[in-house]
mmCIF file of C-alpha atoms in Angstrom:
data_model
loop_
_atom_site.group_PDB
_atom_site.id
_atom_site.type_symbol
_atom_site.label_atom_id
_atom_site.label_comp_id
_atom_site.label_asym_id
_atom_site.label_seq_id
_atom_site.Cartn_x
_atom_site.Cartn_y
_atom_site.Cartn_z
ATOM 1 C CA MET A 109 -0.115 -0.024 0.025
ATOM 2 C CA ALA A 110 2.946 2.449 0.863
ATOM 3 C CA ARG A 111 4.544 1.520 -2.262
ATOM 4 C CA PHE A 112 1.446 2.355 -4.363
ATOM 5 C CA LEU A 113 1.048 5.752 -2.685
ATOM 6 C CA LEU A 114 4.619 6.588 -3.356
ATOM 7 C CA ILE A 115 4.116 5.851 -7.047
ATOM 8 C CA PHE A 116 0.813 7.967 -7.130
ATOM 9 C CA LEU A 117 2.194 11.020 -5.446
ATOM 10 C CA THR A 118 5.523 10.953 -7.612
ATOM 11 C CA ALA A 119 3.211 10.927 -10.781
ATOM 12 C CA ILE A 120 1.275 13.950 -9.435
ATOM 13 C CA MET A 121 4.478 15.801 -8.794
ATOM 14 C CA VAL A 122 5.638 15.202 -12.303
ATOM 15 C CA SER A 123 2.449 16.368 -13.681
ATOM 16 C CA ALA A 124 2.530 19.517 -11.577
ATOM 17 C CA CYS A 125 6.134 20.460 -12.598
ATOM 18 C CA GLY A 126 5.169 20.187 -16.430
ATOM 19 C CA GLY A 127 6.777 16.813 -16.937
ATOM 20 C CA THR A 128 5.853 15.289 -20.304
ATOM 21 C CA HIS A 129 3.655 11.971 -20.755
ATOM 22 C CA LYS A 130 1.807 10.283 -23.179
ATOM 23 C CA GLY A 131 -1.365 11.952 -22.290
ATOM 24 C CA GLU A 132 -0.040 15.571 -22.378
ATOM 25 C CA PRO A 133 -1.479 17.559 -25.332
ATOM 26 C CA VAL A 134 0.769 18.853 -27.837
ATOM 27 C CA ARG A 135 1.371 22.457 -28.064
ATOM 28 C CA THR A 136 0.595 23.474 -31.607
ATOM 29 C CA ILE A 137 1.053 26.612 -33.613
ATOM 30 C CA VAL A 138 -1.197 26.986 -36.698
ATOM 31 C CA VAL A 139 0.654 28.704 -39.585
ATOM 32 C CA TYR A 140 -1.607 30.107 -42.411
ATOM 33 C CA SER A 141 0.439 30.023 -45.595
ATOM 34 C CA GLU A 142 -0.067 31.161 -48.992
ATOM 35 C CA LEU A 143 3.060 29.619 -50.308
ATOM 36 C CA ASP A 144 3.215 26.540 -52.398
ATOM 37 C CA SER A 145 2.162 23.486 -50.003
ATOM 38 C CA ARG A 146 5.340 21.568 -50.776
ATOM 39 C CA PHE A 147 7.499 24.213 -49.735
ATOM 40 C CA THR A 148 5.632 25.082 -46.803
ATOM 41 C CA GLU A 149 5.620 21.637 -45.556
ATOM 42 C CA ASN A 150 9.211 21.122 -45.995
ATOM 43 C CA LEU A 151 10.016 24.366 -43.981
ATOM 44 C CA LEU A 152 7.777 23.315 -40.931
ATOM 45 C CA LYS A 153 9.171 19.713 -41.246
ATOM 46 C CA ASP A 154 12.722 21.005 -40.812
ATOM 47 C CA TYR A 155 11.704 23.622 -38.141
ATOM 48 C CA ASN A 156 9.726 20.976 -36.125
ATOM 49 C CA GLU A 157 12.683 18.430 -36.236
ATOM 50 C CA HIS A 158 15.222 21.048 -34.747
ATOM 51 C CA ASN A 159 13.555 23.500 -32.560
ATOM 52 C CA GLU A 160 13.720 23.437 -28.860
ATOM 53 C CA ASP A 161 10.620 25.483 -28.046
ATOM 54 C CA GLY A 162 8.260 22.753 -27.281
ATOM 55 C CA VAL A 163 5.930 23.434 -29.849
ATOM 56 C CA VAL A 164 4.855 21.881 -33.283
ATOM 57 C CA LEU A 165 4.095 23.931 -36.275
ATOM 58 C CA LYS A 166 1.082 22.945 -38.527
ATOM 59 C CA ALA A 167 0.018 24.637 -41.910
ATOM 60 C CA ILE A 168 -3.422 25.386 -43.218
ATOM 61 C CA TYR A 169 -3.906 26.883 -46.590
ATOM 62 C CA GLU A 170 -7.332 28.614 -46.290
ATOM 63 C CA LEU A 171 -8.843 30.749 -43.538
ATOM 64 C CA LYS A 172 -11.659 28.932 -41.802
ATOM 65 C CA ASP A 173 -14.102 29.826 -38.977
ATOM 66 C CA ASP A 174 -13.362 26.694 -37.208
ATOM 67 C CA VAL A 175 -9.538 27.099 -37.203
ATOM 68 C CA LYS A 176 -7.827 30.154 -35.780
ATOM 69 C CA PRO A 177 -4.202 30.434 -37.084
ATOM 70 C CA ASP A 178 -1.294 31.814 -34.781
ATOM 71 C CA LEU A 179 1.042 32.752 -37.668
ATOM 72 C CA VAL A 180 0.849 33.803 -41.354
ATOM 73 C CA VAL A 181 3.255 33.617 -44.327
ATOM 74 C CA ALA A 182 1.893 35.370 -47.272
ATOM 75 C CA GLY A 183 2.429 38.266 -49.759
ATOM 76 C CA TYR A 184 2.881 41.991 -49.152
ATOM 77 C CA ARG A 185 -0.546 42.755 -50.136
ATOM 78 C CA VAL A 186 -2.375 40.140 -47.814
ATOM 79 C CA LEU A 187 -0.160 41.078 -44.883
ATOM 80 C CA ASN A 188 -0.983 44.897 -45.365
ATOM 81 C CA ASN A 189 -4.672 44.067 -45.634
ATOM 82 C CA LEU A 190 -4.658 41.900 -42.350
ATOM 83 C CA LYS A 191 -2.941 44.817 -40.724
ATOM 84 C CA ALA A 192 -5.321 47.433 -41.656
ATOM 85 C CA GLU A 193 -8.004 44.960 -40.213
ATOM 86 C CA ASP A 194 -6.342 45.120 -37.021
ATOM 87 C CA LEU A 195 -5.504 41.327 -37.003
ATOM 88 C CA LEU A 196 -1.761 41.387 -36.572
ATOM 89 C CA GLU A 197 0.381 41.704 -33.346
ATOM 90 C CA ALA A 198 3.145 44.233 -33.113
ATOM 91 C CA VAL A 199 6.258 42.114 -32.348
ATOM 92 C CA GLU A 200 9.807 43.258 -32.368
ATOM 93 C CA CYS A 201 11.834 40.627 -34.421
ATOM 94 C CA LEU A 202 15.650 40.826 -33.826
ATOM 95 C CA SER A 203 16.314 39.419 -37.381
ATOM 96 C CA GLY A 204 13.778 41.696 -38.749
ATOM 97 C CA GLY A 205 15.972 44.772 -37.640
ATOM 98 C CA SER A 206 18.522 43.835 -40.448
ATOM 99 C CA LEU A 207 15.902 44.248 -43.228
ATOM 100 C CA PRO A 208 15.695 47.434 -45.286
ATOM 101 C CA SER A 209 12.796 49.583 -44.025
ATOM 102 C CA ALA A 210 10.906 48.971 -47.335
ATOM 103 C CA PHE A 211 10.669 45.346 -46.439
ATOM 104 C CA ARG A 212 9.253 45.408 -42.916
ATOM 105 C CA ASP A 213 6.137 47.079 -41.522
ATOM 106 C CA LYS A 214 6.920 50.504 -39.868
ATOM 107 C CA ASP A 215 4.615 49.356 -36.918
ATOM 108 C CA GLU A 216 6.580 45.928 -36.600
ATOM 109 C CA CYS A 217 3.403 44.021 -37.639
ATOM 110 C CA TRP A 218 5.164 42.015 -40.480
ATOM 111 C CA TYR A 219 8.650 41.190 -41.650
ATOM 112 C CA GLY A 220 9.754 40.364 -45.174
ATOM 113 C CA LEU A 221 11.464 37.030 -46.021
ATOM 114 C CA PHE A 222 12.083 36.567 -49.604
ATOM 115 C CA TYR A 223 10.733 37.916 -53.148
ATOM 116 C CA ASP A 224 9.984 36.548 -56.631
ATOM 117 C CA PRO A 225 11.222 39.233 -59.112
ATOM 118 C CA VAL A 226 10.064 39.938 -62.691
ATOM 119 C CA VAL A 227 12.682 38.747 -65.112
ATOM 120 C CA PHE A 228 13.417 38.629 -68.869
ATOM 121 C CA LEU A 229 13.707 35.024 -70.359
ATOM 122 C CA VAL A 230 15.917 35.221 -73.383
ATOM 123 C CA ASN A 231 15.907 33.001 -76.140
ATOM 124 C CA GLN A 232 19.744 31.793 -76.644
ATOM 125 C CA GLN A 233 19.698 32.127 -80.489
ATOM 126 C CA PHE A 234 18.169 35.768 -80.323
ATOM 127 C CA ALA A 235 20.988 36.675 -77.728
ATOM 128 C CA ARG A 236 23.653 35.211 -80.131
ATOM 129 C CA ARG A 237 22.246 37.399 -82.913
ATOM 130 C CA VAL A 238 21.869 40.752 -80.961
ATOM 131 C CA GLY A 239 24.632 40.327 -78.387
ATOM 132 C CA GLN A 240 23.922 39.415 -74.736
ATOM 133 C CA GLU A 241 25.407 42.951 -73.641
ATOM 134 C CA ASN A 242 22.455 44.483 -75.504
ATOM 135 C CA ILE A 243 19.672 42.797 -73.349
ATOM 136 C CA GLN A 244 20.423 44.008 -69.874
ATOM 137 C CA GLY A 245 17.466 46.178 -69.037
ATOM 138 C CA TRP A 246 14.109 47.692 -69.614
ATOM 139 C CA VAL A 247 15.470 50.431 -71.801
ATOM 140 C CA ASP A 248 16.904 47.740 -74.204
ATOM 141 C CA LEU A 249 13.532 46.332 -74.967
ATOM 142 C CA ALA A 250 12.018 49.835 -75.808
ATOM 143 C CA ASN A 251 15.142 50.559 -78.199
ATOM 144 C CA LYS A 252 14.731 47.424 -80.423
ATOM 145 C CA GLU A 253 12.446 47.294 -83.259
ATOM 146 C CA ASP A 254 13.289 43.634 -84.483
ATOM 147 C CA ILE A 255 12.204 42.043 -81.325
ATOM 148 C CA ARG A 256 9.194 39.689 -80.388
ATOM 149 C CA ILE A 257 8.193 39.985 -76.816
ATOM 150 C CA THR A 258 5.624 37.952 -74.908
ATOM 151 C CA ILE A 259 4.018 38.528 -71.515
ATOM 152 C CA GLN A 260 1.079 37.371 -69.679
ATOM 153 C CA ASN A 261 -2.091 39.626 -69.997
ATOM 154 C CA LEU A 262 -1.855 42.141 -67.232
ATOM 155 C CA SER A 263 -5.446 41.864 -66.465
ATOM 156 C CA ASN A 264 -5.399 38.181 -65.796
ATOM 157 C CA SER A 265 -4.420 37.996 -62.175
ATOM 158 C CA ILE A 266 -3.453 39.581 -58.841
ATOM 159 C CA GLY A 267 0.254 39.120 -59.790
ATOM 160 C CA THR A 268 0.001 40.685 -63.277
ATOM 161 C CA LYS A 269 -1.999 43.518 -61.771
ATOM 162 C CA ASP A 270 0.564 44.025 -59.141
ATOM 163 C CA PHE A 271 3.380 43.785 -61.658
ATOM 164 C CA LEU A 272 1.618 47.069 -63.518
ATOM 165 C CA GLY A 273 1.074 48.607 -60.039
ATOM 166 C CA ALA A 274 4.789 48.233 -59.272
ATOM 167 C CA LEU A 275 6.030 49.669 -62.367
ATOM 168 C CA ALA A 276 3.518 52.623 -62.132
ATOM 169 C CA SER A 277 4.638 53.110 -58.407
ATOM 170 C CA HIS A 278 8.283 53.247 -59.386
ATOM 171 C CA MET A 279 8.277 55.045 -62.653
ATOM 172 C CA GLY A 280 5.082 57.156 -62.199
ATOM 173 C CA GLU A 281 1.907 56.298 -63.964
ATOM 174 C CA ASP A 282 2.296 58.232 -67.262
ATOM 175 C CA ILE A 283 6.050 57.185 -67.859
ATOM 176 C CA SER A 284 5.098 53.455 -67.070
ATOM 177 C CA LEU A 285 2.118 53.608 -69.383
ATOM 178 C CA ASN A 286 4.288 55.403 -72.123
ATOM 179 C CA TYR A 287 7.016 52.635 -71.760
ATOM 180 C CA LEU A 288 4.446 49.806 -72.193
ATOM 181 C CA TRP A 289 3.166 51.671 -75.075
ATOM 182 C CA ASN A 290 6.421 51.899 -76.746
ATOM 183 C CA ILE A 291 6.981 48.089 -76.490
ATOM 184 C CA ASN A 292 3.382 47.241 -77.178
ATOM 185 C CA HIS A 293 3.741 46.902 -81.004
ATOM 186 C CA ASN A 294 6.749 44.221 -80.365
ATOM 187 C CA ILE A 295 4.436 42.053 -77.979
ATOM 188 C CA SER A 296 3.475 39.317 -80.068
ATOM 189 C CA GLN A 297 1.129 37.681 -77.541
ATOM 190 C CA TYR A 298 -0.520 38.750 -74.347
ATOM 191 C CA ALA A 299 -0.899 35.028 -73.013
ATOM 192 C CA LYS A 300 -3.821 33.692 -70.778
ATOM 193 C CA PHE A 301 -1.641 31.350 -68.852
ATOM 194 C CA PRO A 302 1.844 32.249 -67.076
ATOM 195 C CA PHE A 303 3.697 29.254 -68.663
ATOM 196 C CA THR A 304 2.953 30.257 -72.371
ATOM 197 C CA PRO A 305 5.433 33.080 -72.568
ATOM 198 C CA ILE A 306 8.095 30.416 -71.315
ATOM 199 C CA ARG A 307 6.939 27.928 -73.892
ATOM 200 C CA MET A 308 6.981 30.393 -76.864
ATOM 201 C CA THR A 309 10.496 31.766 -75.752
ATOM 202 C CA ALA A 310 11.991 28.305 -75.467
ATOM 203 C CA VAL A 311 10.812 27.122 -78.988
ATOM 204 C CA GLY A 312 11.579 30.237 -80.518
ATOM 205 C CA ASP A 313 8.205 31.712 -81.173
ATOM 206 C CA ALA A 314 9.352 34.681 -79.136
ATOM 207 C CA ASP A 315 12.576 36.363 -78.341
ATOM 208 C CA ILE A 316 12.076 37.483 -74.851
ATOM 209 C CA ALA A 317 9.591 36.646 -72.217
ATOM 210 C CA ILE A 318 8.583 39.074 -69.381
ATOM 211 C CA THR A 319 7.734 36.774 -66.516
ATOM 212 C CA ARG A 320 8.326 35.679 -62.769
ATOM 213 C CA GLN A 321 11.347 33.886 -61.769
ATOM 214 C CA SER A 322 9.247 31.523 -59.762
ATOM 215 C CA PHE A 323 7.496 30.432 -63.116
ATOM 216 C CA VAL A 324 10.722 29.702 -65.186
ATOM 217 C CA PHE A 325 13.232 28.547 -62.287
ATOM 218 C CA LYS A 326 12.479 24.775 -62.434
ATOM 219 C CA TYR A 327 13.041 24.854 -66.198
ATOM 220 C CA LEU A 328 16.522 26.353 -66.012
ATOM 221 C CA GLU A 329 18.669 23.202 -66.977
ATOM 222 C CA ASN A 330 22.045 23.143 -68.864
ATOM 223 C CA ASN A 331 20.183 22.268 -71.924
ATOM 224 C CA PHE A 332 17.335 24.890 -71.764
ATOM 225 C CA PRO A 333 17.403 27.145 -74.812
ATOM 226 C CA ALA A 334 16.891 30.361 -73.012
ATOM 227 C CA TYR A 335 18.267 32.079 -70.053
ATOM 228 C CA VAL A 336 17.168 34.659 -67.238
ATOM 229 C CA VAL A 337 18.377 38.237 -67.096
ATOM 230 C CA PHE A 338 17.520 40.500 -63.992
ATOM 231 C CA PRO A 339 16.971 44.006 -65.328
ATOM 232 C CA LYS A 340 19.879 46.347 -64.434
ATOM 233 C CA GLU A 341 17.535 49.139 -63.576
ATOM 234 C CA GLY A 342 15.365 47.029 -60.990
ATOM 235 C CA THR A 343 12.341 45.080 -61.324
ATOM 236 C CA PRO A 344 8.896 44.763 -59.750
ATOM 237 C CA ILE A 345 8.614 41.882 -57.132
ATOM 238 C CA ASP A 346 6.309 39.919 -55.334
ATOM 239 C CA LEU A 347 7.304 40.233 -51.684
ATOM 240 C CA TYR A 348 6.607 37.382 -49.058
ATOM 241 C CA GLY A 349 6.657 37.887 -45.252
ATOM 242 C CA ALA A 350 5.309 36.756 -41.970
ATOM 243 C CA ALA A 351 3.395 38.056 -39.199
ATOM 244 C CA ILE A 352 1.862 36.973 -35.833
ATOM 245 C CA PHE A 353 -1.949 37.184 -35.490
ATOM 246 C CA LYS A 354 -3.468 38.848 -32.446
ATOM 247 C CA GLY A 355 -4.566 36.213 -30.101
ATOM 248 C CA CYS A 356 -1.625 33.800 -30.834
ATOM 249 C CA LYS A 357 -1.036 31.551 -27.665
ATOM 250 C CA PHE A 358 2.761 31.237 -28.128
ATOM 251 C CA LYS A 359 4.135 34.624 -29.465
ATOM 252 C CA GLU A 360 7.643 33.963 -28.125
ATOM 253 C CA GLN A 361 7.824 30.749 -30.048
ATOM 254 C CA GLY A 362 6.210 32.286 -33.054
ATOM 255 C CA ASN A 363 8.711 34.874 -33.141
ATOM 256 C CA SER A 364 11.473 32.360 -33.094
ATOM 257 C CA PHE A 365 10.026 30.836 -36.099
ATOM 258 C CA ILE A 366 10.110 34.276 -37.938
ATOM 259 C CA ASN A 367 13.714 34.832 -36.947
ATOM 260 C CA TRP A 368 14.537 31.519 -38.248
ATOM 261 C CA LEU A 369 12.637 32.072 -41.469
ATOM 262 C CA ILE A 370 14.632 35.441 -42.097
ATOM 263 C CA SER A 371 18.118 34.376 -41.272
ATOM 264 C CA SER A 372 18.598 30.637 -41.560
ATOM 265 C CA ASP A 373 20.550 29.193 -44.315
ATOM 266 C CA GLU A 374 18.579 25.986 -44.117
ATOM 267 C CA VAL A 375 15.464 28.036 -45.362
ATOM 268 C CA LYS A 376 17.493 29.046 -48.424
ATOM 269 C CA HIS A 377 18.584 25.486 -49.041
ATOM 270 C CA ILE A 378 15.011 24.325 -48.636
ATOM 271 C CA SER A 379 13.742 26.894 -51.120
ATOM 272 C CA GLN A 380 16.497 25.828 -53.696
ATOM 273 C CA VAL A 381 15.541 22.121 -53.455
ATOM 274 C CA ALA A 382 11.910 23.074 -53.895
ATOM 275 C CA ASP A 383 12.644 24.915 -57.093
ATOM 276 C CA THR A 384 10.792 28.121 -55.838
ATOM 277 C CA GLY A 385 13.048 30.770 -57.691
ATOM 278 C CA PHE A 386 12.780 33.166 -54.528
ATOM 279 C CA MET A 387 15.572 35.374 -53.690
ATOM 280 C CA PHE A 388 16.075 36.202 -50.143
ATOM 281 C CA LEU A 389 16.328 39.713 -48.575
ATOM 282 C CA LEU A 390 19.317 38.745 -46.485
ATOM 283 C CA PRO A 391 21.129 36.524 -49.114
ATOM 284 C CA GLN A 392 24.424 36.088 -46.909
ATOM 285 C CA GLY A 393 22.477 36.048 -43.543
ATOM 286 C CA LEU A 394 22.585 38.674 -40.646
ATOM 287 C CA ASN A 395 26.250 39.492 -41.147
ATOM 288 C CA GLY A 396 25.968 40.284 -44.918
ATOM 289 C CA SER A 397 24.438 43.032 -47.135
ATOM 290 C CA ALA A 398 20.745 43.021 -47.547
ATOM 291 C CA ALA A 399 18.917 43.195 -50.879
ATOM 292 C CA ASP A 400 19.079 46.589 -52.336
ATOM 293 C CA SER A 401 15.603 48.151 -52.122
ATOM 294 C CA LYS A 402 16.103 50.603 -54.828
ATOM 295 C CA LEU A 403 16.270 47.875 -57.445
ATOM 296 C CA LEU A 404 13.258 45.870 -56.055
ATOM 297 C CA TRP A 405 9.792 47.718 -56.853
ATOM 298 C CA LEU A 406 6.731 46.986 -54.728
ATOM 299 C CA ASN A 407 3.167 48.067 -55.518
ATOM 300 C CA THR A 408 2.922 50.750 -53.178
ATOM 301 C CA GLY A 409 0.688 53.145 -55.005
ATOM 302 C CA TYR A 410 -2.103 51.000 -55.992
ATOM 303 C CA PRO A 411 -2.866 48.775 -52.855
ATOM 304 C CA LYS A 412 -6.588 48.545 -53.407
ATOM 305 C CA PRO A 413 -8.605 46.639 -55.940
ATOM 306 C CA ALA A 414 -10.492 49.894 -57.220
ATOM 307 C CA ASP A 415 -6.978 51.712 -57.733
ATOM 308 C CA GLN A 416 -5.677 48.668 -59.664
ATOM 309 C CA ASP A 417 -8.882 48.334 -61.855
ATOM 310 C CA SER A 418 -8.532 51.926 -62.864
ATOM 311 C CA LEU A 419 -4.898 51.688 -63.610
ATOM 312 C CA ILE A 420 -5.664 48.505 -65.693
ATOM 313 C CA ALA A 421 -8.537 50.426 -67.529
ATOM 314 C CA LYS A 422 -5.935 53.225 -68.495
ATOM 315 C CA TRP A 423 -3.540 50.351 -69.811
ATOM 316 C CA PHE A 424 -6.420 48.861 -72.062
ATOM 317 C CA GLY A 425 -7.279 52.015 -73.403
ATOM 318 C CA ASN A 426 -3.807 53.861 -73.830
ATOM 319 C CA VAL A 427 -1.740 50.870 -74.518
ATOM 320 C CA ARG A 428 -2.981 47.611 -75.576
ATOM 321 C CA PHE A 429 -6.123 48.669 -77.663
ATOM 322 C CA SER A 430 -4.709 52.076 -78.696
ATOM 323 C CA THR A 431 -4.700 53.008 -82.267
ATOM 324 C CA ASN A 432 -2.542 56.061 -81.811
ATOM 325 C CA ASP A 433 0.961 56.482 -83.453
ATOM 326 C CA LYS A 434 2.184 57.962 -80.299
ATOM 327 C CA TYR A 435 1.348 57.539 -76.619
ATOM 328 C CA GLU A 436 -1.678 59.805 -75.711
ATOM 329 C CA GLU A 437 -3.285 59.481 -72.530
ATOM 330 C CA LYS A 438 -7.022 59.157 -72.831
ATOM 331 C CA THR A 439 -9.841 60.176 -70.211
ATOM 332 C CA LEU A 440 -11.540 56.912 -69.360
#
């Protein structure tokens, strides 16, 4: 009887002191992710295997009323919308302090991680004909008459609208539309699907595709008949970041995960294995130089759907379906 009582009291003491046993519930952090599911699951798997915070991270890919997420990994537009709805917690992230101010929220509600740049995919034969040194930036596309360009239709998706918004935010609306008008007559196809410009350039039906690096990265092998150019003047980007929802039960552990996403070399390795095509804001880690914000253009001027729809309408009227022999802004 005395032996049984000793065992019983010992079990109570272990439980009261936080000891683990089979009946103890797992402490779970729910991460809402808008990234590719394979990339997300690989990130969480690696973090769960190595973290010592005593939590397990689990991903969801859509917001539902019955599951309340603790963290979010998503695009710049989504993060700003969540902040505007007062859903994000302001948290000081040590690694986030190394980011350029353009890539972190001024109120510490979200922090940038990596970005997907707009690039040129250049056909190898075309490059040999005109010279690679003559295809380095946006100005080179506008200065060539004998060139066939392909791009996804700019009204097709949030990503294409953000491309136009970022171009206008950086150049100014009138200058950006004028630029697009200048190259419009050389655009052989405004594609419906993002893969079409890549295919056309690879088989020689187009000389250059304006596309996202994430769309083309997995095809870039030694025998691929085209190569990627990052425009020398800079380029529009899709920025991805992370944040903590208000009501998160484990803020300290969530902050540790965001620090890991920003600074860990393992995250870069997982991204490369998954062929994401993403580029990192801290490519050499915390002790290296950060990405140059002057070369990475965000859609800061057209954040709302109504603003973007207005810009797209101007592009339709003044650029794509314009019959003028020079750029002329129309009142729509």
